[in-house]
Coordinates of C-alpha atoms and ligand atoms in Angstrom, one line a residue:
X1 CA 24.7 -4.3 12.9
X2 CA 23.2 -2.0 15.5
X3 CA 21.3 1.8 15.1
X4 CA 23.0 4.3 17.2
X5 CA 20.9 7.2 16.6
X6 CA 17.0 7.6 14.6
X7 CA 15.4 10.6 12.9
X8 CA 12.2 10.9 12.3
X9 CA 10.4 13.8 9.8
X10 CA 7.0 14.1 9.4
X11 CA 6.7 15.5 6.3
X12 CA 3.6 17.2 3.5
X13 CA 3.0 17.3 -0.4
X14 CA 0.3 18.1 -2.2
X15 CA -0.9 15.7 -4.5
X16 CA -1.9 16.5 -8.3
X17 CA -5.2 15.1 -8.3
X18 CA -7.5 14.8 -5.0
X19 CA -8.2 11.3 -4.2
X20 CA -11.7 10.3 -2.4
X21 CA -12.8 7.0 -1.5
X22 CA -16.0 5.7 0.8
X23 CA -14.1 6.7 3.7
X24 CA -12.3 10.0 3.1
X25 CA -11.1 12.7 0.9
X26 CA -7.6 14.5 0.5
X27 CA -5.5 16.9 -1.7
X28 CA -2.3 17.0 0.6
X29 CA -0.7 14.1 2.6
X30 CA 1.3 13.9 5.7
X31 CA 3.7 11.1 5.8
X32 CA 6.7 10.3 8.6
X33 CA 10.0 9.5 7.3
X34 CA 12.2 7.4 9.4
X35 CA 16.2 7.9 9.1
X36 CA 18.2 5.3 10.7
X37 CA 22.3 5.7 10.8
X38 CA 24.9 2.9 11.6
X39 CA 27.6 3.3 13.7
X40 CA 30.2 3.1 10.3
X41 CA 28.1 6.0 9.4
X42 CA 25.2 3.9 6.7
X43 CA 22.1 5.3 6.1
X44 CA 18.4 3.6 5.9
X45 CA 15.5 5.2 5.1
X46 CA 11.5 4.3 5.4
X47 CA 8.0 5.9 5.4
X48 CA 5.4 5.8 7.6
X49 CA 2.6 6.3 5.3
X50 CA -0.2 6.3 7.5
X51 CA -3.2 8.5 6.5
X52 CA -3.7 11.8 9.2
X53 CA -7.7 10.2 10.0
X54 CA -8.4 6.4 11.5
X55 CA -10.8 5.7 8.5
X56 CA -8.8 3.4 6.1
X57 CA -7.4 1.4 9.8
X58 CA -7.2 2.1 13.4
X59 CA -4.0 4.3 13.2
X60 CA -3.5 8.0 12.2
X61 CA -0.1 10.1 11.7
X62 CA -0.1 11.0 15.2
X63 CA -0.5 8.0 16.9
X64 CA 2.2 6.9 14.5
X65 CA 5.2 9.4 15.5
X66 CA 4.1 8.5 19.5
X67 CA 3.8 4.7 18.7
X68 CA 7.6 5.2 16.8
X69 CA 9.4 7.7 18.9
X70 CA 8.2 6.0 22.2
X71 CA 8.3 2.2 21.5
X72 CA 9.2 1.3 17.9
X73 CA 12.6 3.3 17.8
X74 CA 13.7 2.6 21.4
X75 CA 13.2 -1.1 20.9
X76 CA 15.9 -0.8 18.6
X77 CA 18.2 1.7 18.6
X78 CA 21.4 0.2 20.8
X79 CA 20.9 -3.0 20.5
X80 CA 22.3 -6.1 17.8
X81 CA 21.0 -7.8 14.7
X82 CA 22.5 -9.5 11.9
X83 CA 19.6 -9.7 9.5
X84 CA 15.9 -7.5 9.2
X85 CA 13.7 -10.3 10.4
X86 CA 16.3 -10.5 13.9
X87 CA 15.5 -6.5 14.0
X88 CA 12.0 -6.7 13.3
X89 CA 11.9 -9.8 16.7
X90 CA 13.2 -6.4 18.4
X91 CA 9.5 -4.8 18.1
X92 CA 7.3 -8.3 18.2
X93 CA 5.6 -7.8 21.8
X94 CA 4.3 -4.2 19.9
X95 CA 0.2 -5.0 19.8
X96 CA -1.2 -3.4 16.2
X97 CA 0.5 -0.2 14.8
X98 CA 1.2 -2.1 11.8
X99 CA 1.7 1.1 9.2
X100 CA 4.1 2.6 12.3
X101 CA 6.1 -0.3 12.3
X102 CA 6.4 -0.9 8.6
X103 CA 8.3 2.8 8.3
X104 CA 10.7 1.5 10.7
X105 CA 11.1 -2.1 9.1
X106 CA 11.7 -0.5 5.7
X107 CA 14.2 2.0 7.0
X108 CA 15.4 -1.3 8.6
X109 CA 16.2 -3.2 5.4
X110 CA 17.2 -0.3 3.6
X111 CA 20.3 0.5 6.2
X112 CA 21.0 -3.0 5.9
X113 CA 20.9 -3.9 2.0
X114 CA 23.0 -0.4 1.8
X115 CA 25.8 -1.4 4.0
X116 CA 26.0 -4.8 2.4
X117 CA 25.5 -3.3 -1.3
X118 CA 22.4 -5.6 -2.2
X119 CA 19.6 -4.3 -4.2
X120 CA 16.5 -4.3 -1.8
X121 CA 14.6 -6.7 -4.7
X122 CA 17.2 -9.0 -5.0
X123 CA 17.7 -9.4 -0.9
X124 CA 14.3 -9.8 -0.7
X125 CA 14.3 -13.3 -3.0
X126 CA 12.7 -10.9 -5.8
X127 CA 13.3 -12.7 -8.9
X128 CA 11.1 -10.0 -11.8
X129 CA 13.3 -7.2 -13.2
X130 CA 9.9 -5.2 -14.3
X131 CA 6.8 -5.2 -12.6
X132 CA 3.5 -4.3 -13.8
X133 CA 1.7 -1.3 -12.7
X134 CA -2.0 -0.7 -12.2
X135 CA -3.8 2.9 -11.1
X136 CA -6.4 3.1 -8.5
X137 CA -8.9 6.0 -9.4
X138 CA -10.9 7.6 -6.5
X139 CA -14.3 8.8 -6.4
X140 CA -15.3 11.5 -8.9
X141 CA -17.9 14.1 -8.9
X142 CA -20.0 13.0 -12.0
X143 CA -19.2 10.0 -14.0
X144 CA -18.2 11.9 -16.7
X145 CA -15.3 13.1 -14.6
X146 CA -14.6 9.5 -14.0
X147 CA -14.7 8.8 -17.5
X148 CA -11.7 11.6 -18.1
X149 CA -9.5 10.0 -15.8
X150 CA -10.2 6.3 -16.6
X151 CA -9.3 7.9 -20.7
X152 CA -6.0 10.1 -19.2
X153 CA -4.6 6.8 -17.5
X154 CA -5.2 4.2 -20.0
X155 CA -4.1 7.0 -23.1
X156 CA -0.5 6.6 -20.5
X157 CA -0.7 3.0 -21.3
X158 CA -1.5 1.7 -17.2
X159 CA -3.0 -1.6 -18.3
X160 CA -5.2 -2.4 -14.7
X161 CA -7.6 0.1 -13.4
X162 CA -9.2 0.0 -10.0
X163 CA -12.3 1.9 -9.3
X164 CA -13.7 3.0 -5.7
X165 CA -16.8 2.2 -5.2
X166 CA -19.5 3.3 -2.5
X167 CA -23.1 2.4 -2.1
X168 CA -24.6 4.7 -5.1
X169 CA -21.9 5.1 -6.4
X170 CA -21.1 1.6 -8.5
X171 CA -23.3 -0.2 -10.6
X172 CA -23.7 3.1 -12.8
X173 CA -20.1 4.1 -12.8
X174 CA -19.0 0.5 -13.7
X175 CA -21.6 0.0 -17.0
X176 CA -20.5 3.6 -18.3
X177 CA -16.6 2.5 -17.9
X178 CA -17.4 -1.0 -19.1
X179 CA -19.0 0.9 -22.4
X180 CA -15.8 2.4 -23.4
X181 CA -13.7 0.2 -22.1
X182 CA -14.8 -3.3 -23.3
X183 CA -11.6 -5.3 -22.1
X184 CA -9.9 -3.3 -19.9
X185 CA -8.8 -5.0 -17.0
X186 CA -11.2 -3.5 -14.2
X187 CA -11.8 -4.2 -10.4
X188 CA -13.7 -2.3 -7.8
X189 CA -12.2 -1.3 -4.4
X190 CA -15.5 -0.6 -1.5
X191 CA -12.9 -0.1 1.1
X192 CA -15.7 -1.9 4.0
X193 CA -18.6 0.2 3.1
X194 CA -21.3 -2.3 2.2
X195 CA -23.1 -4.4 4.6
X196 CA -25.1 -7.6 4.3
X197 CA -28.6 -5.6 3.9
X198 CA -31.0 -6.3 0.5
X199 CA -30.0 -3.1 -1.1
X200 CA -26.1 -3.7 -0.9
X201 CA -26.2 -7.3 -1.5
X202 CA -28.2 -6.5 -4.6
X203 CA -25.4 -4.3 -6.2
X204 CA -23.0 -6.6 -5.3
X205 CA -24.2 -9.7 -7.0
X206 CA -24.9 -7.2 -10.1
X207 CA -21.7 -6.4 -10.1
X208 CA -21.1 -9.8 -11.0
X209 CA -21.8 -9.4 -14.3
X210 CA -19.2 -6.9 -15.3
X211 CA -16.3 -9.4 -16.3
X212 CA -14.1 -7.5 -13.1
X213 CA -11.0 -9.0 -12.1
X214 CA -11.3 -8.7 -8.5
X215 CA -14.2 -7.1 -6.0
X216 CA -12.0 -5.6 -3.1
X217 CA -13.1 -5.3 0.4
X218 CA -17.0 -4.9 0.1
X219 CA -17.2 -5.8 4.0
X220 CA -16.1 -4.5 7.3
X221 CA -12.5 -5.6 7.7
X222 CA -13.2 -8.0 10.9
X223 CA -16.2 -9.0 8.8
X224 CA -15.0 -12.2 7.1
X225 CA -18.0 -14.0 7.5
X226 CA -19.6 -11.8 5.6
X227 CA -16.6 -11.9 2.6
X228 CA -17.0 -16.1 3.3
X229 CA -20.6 -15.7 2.4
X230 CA -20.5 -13.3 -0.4
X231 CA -17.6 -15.4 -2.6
X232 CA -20.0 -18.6 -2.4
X233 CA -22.7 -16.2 -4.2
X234 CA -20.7 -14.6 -6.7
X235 CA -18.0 -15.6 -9.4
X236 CA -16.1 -12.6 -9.4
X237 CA -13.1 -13.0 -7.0
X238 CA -13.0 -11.4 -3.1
X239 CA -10.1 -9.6 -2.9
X240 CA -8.8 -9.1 1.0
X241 CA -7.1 -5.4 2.5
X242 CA -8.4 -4.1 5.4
X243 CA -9.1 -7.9 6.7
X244 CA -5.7 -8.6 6.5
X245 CA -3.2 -6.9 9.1
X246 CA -1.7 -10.1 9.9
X247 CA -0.5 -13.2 9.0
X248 CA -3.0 -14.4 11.9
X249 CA -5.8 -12.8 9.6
X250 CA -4.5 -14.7 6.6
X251 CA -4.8 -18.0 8.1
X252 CA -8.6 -17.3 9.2
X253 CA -9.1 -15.9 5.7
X254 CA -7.8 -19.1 3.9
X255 CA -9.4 -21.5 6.2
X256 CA -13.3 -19.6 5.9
X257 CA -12.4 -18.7 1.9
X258 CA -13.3 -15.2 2.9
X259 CA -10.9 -14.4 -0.8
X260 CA -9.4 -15.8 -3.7
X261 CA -6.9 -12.9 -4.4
X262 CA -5.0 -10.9 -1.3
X263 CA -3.7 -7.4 -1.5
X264 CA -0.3 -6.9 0.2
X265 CA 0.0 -3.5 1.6
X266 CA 3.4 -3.4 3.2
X267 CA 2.1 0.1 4.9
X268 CA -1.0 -2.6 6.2
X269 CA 0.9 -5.3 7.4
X270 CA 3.9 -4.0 9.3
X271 CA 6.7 -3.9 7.2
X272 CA 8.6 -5.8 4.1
X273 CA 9.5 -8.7 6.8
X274 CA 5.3 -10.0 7.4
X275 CA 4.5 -8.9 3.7
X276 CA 7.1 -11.2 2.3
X277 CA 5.9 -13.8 4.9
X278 CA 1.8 -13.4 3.6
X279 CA 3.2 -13.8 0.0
X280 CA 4.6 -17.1 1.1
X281 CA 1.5 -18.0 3.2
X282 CA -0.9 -17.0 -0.2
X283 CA 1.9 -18.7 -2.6
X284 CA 1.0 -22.1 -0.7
X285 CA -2.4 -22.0 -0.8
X286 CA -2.7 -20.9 -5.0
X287 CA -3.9 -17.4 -4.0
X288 CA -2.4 -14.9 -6.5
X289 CA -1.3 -11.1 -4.6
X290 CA -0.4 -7.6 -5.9
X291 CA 1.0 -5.1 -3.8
X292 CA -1.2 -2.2 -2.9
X293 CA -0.7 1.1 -2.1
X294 CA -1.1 4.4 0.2
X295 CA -0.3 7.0 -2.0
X296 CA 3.4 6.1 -0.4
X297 CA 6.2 9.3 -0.9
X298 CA 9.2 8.2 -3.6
X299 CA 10.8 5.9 -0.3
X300 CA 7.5 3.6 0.5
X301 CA 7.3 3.6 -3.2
X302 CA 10.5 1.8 -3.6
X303 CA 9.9 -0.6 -1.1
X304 CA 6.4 -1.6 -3.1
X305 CA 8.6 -1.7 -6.3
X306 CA 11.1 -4.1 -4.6
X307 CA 8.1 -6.6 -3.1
X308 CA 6.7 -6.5 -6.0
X309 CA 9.6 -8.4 -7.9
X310 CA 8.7 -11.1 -6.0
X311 CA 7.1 -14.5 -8.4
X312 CA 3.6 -14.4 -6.1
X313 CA 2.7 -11.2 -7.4
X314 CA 1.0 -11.8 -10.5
X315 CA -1.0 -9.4 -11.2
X316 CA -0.7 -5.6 -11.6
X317 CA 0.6 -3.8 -8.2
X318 CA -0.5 -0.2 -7.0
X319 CA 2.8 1.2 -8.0
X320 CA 2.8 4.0 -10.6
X321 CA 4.6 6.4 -11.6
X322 CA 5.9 9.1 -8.9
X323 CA 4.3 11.7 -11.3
X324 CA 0.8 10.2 -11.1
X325 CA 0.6 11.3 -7.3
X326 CA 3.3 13.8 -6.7
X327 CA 4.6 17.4 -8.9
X328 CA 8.4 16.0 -8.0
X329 CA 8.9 12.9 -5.7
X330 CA 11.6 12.6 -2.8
X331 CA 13.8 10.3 -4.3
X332 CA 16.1 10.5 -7.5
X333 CA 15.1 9.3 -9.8
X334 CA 11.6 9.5 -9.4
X335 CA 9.5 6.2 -10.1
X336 CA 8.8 5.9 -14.0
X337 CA 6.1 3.6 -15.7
X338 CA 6.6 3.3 -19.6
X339 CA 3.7 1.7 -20.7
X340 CA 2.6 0.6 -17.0
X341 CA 6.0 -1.2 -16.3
X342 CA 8.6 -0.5 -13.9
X343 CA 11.8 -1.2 -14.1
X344 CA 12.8 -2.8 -11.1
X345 CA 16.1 -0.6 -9.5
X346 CA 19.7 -2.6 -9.4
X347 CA 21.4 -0.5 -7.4
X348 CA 21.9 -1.4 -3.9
X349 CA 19.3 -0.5 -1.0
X350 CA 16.3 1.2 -2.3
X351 CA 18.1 1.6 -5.3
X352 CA 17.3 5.3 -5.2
X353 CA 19.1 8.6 -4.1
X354 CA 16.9 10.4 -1.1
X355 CA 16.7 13.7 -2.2
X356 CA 17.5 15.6 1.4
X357 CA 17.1 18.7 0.6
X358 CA 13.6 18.3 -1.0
X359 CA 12.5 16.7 2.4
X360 CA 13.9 19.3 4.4
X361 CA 11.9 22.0 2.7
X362 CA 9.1 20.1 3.1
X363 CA 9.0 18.6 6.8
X364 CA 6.8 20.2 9.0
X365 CA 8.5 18.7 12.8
X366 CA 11.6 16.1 13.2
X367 CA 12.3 14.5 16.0
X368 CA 15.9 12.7 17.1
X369 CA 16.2 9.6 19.1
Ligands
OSB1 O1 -7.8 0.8 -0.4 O2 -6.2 0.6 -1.6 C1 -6.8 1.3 -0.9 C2 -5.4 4.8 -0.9 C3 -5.7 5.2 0.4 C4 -6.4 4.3 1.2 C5 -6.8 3.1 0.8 C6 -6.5 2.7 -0.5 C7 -5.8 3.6 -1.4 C8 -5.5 3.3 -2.8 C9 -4.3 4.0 -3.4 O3 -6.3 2.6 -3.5 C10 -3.5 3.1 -4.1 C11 -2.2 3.7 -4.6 O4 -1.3 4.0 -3.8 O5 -2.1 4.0 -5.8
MG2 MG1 -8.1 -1.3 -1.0

């Protein structure tokens, strides 16, 4: 199989609700689309869904579309592969840029599972035909806003909720949710904004107490040490993202037991290829993942859908519904949730119809390699 010729979109919407975390804030995103043709004329398409700021990780959209126009693409376009992992070889010397090379790699195995009529799930080794969808719920301006939204997605039946937390912003919040919501399943995302002083360590190990499935990413992400220490103290499992852009960074994390659940961003890690490779990795040492997400457009959304069918991800994945983030998504149809589950696509590729026309009125700059 070989590309001939690569477009590449970068492309706005609007979400419905603003979403802050610790690290930033944002009521529209910008996300590059990647459209890869055959020479028999088979289409692929992926999403680079870096955010526009280097807050979450070192990249932002724009070093994205130069990273992908001037390296990524041109690495592949032209030349032979038989299978995703020999195309993905094509762009191995490529330091970092993980979330620039996962648009390509999922553009990548959607050409391919389209031109040999395999649902992306199934050629994956995906073996769930639902998968279980949990919300993430940003920072709010009081908690009684928080409250609202914790009551809006639960009423819509999400069974997980994850909460971003900040220094002053956590011990409070968590005790008013765990008031209404005695059982709900309930973890705590810091995205790397506590530190090892009194203060922090102190609402951390409070935390503790809260019956939460999972603390994510208190610590700077090259701080494992620090995620080492804090999981001998507390009972509540560390969950890894930022720590994790590699399946280098795994292998530290498993050997220092910096976590005891992983989040698999396939935006984070470069592509369906490495994120199926760290499920294996956390599937051999009993360390259960979910797949995460970046607010991905209907395309990166798929692609979470269909790594999410595979058996390591037990627990509920960053994938609802289209309409939680989006008025009307890219792709047709748009990704449901009944009750939190998602059906996982049989169709072949992403399993979706790219709605062209949509993108087209909302793409700001294309570029054609
Ligand atoms: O840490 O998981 C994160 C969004 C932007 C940056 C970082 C994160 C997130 C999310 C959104 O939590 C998850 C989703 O796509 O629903
Ligand atoms: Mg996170």
């Amino acid at each position: 199989m070989q590309v001939v010729r690569a477009r590449m979109h970068r492309v706005r919407q609007a979400l419905v609700h603003e979403f802050r975390t610790s690290s930033h804030q944002k009521s529209y995103l910008e996300h590059l689309l990647i459209e890869l043709h055959d020479a028999d004329g088979a289409v692929g398409w992926g999403e680079i869904a870096s955010p526009s700021g280097p807050f979450y990780c070192a990249e932002t959209t724009d070093s994205c579309w130069l990273v992908a126009k001037d390296f990524i693409l041109p690495s592949l376009i032209g030349k032979d592969w038989d299978h995703p992992v020999e195309a993905a070889a094509l762009w191995s010397k490529i330091r970092g840029n993980e979330f620039a090379k996962a648009g390509v790699d999922v553009a990548v195995w959607a050409l391919w599972t389209t031109a040999t009529g395999v649902p992306l799930a199934t050629a994956l080794g995906g073996t769930r035909t639902e998968v279980v969808a949990g919300v993430s719920l940003g920072i709010e301006p009081t908690i009684d806003d928080l409250l609202q939204q914790v009551r809006l997605q639960t009423a819509a039946g999400y069974p997980r909720v994850k909460l971003k937390i900040a220094p002053g912003w956590d011990v409070d919040l968590v005790k008013a949710v765990r008031a209404e919501f005695g059982d709900l399943d309930l973890h705590v995302d810091a995205n790397g904004s506590y530190t090892e002083s009194e203060n922090h360590l102190s609402a951390l190990t409070t935390l503790d107490d809260f019956g939460l499935t999972m603390i994510e990413q208190p610590f700077a992400p090259r701080n494992l040490m620090a995620h080492a220490r804090m999981q001998q103290r507390i009972g509540t499992p560390i969950c890894l993202d930022e720590s994790v852009e590699t399946l280098d960074d795994l292998h530290t994390a498993i050997e220092l037991s910096a976590c005891r659940i992983l989040n698999i961003k396939v935006s984070r890690m470069g592509g369906l290829t490495p994120a199926r490779a760290a499920h294996d990795l956390a599937r051999d040492h009993d360390i259960p993942v979910w797949c995460g997400g970046m607010h991905e457009f209907g395309i990166g959304r798929a692609a979470n859908v269909a790594i999410s069918a595979l058996p390591g991800f037990s627990l509920p994945s960053d994938v609802s519904a289209s309409a939680k983030y989006y008025q009307r998504d890219i792709i047709v149809p748009e990704v449901v949730a009944d009750r939190g589950v998602v059906t996982v696509p049989t169709g072949h590729g992403l399993g979706h119809r790219i709605d062209e026309e949509l993108i087209a009125e909302l793409t700001l700059d294309s570029v054609e390699l």
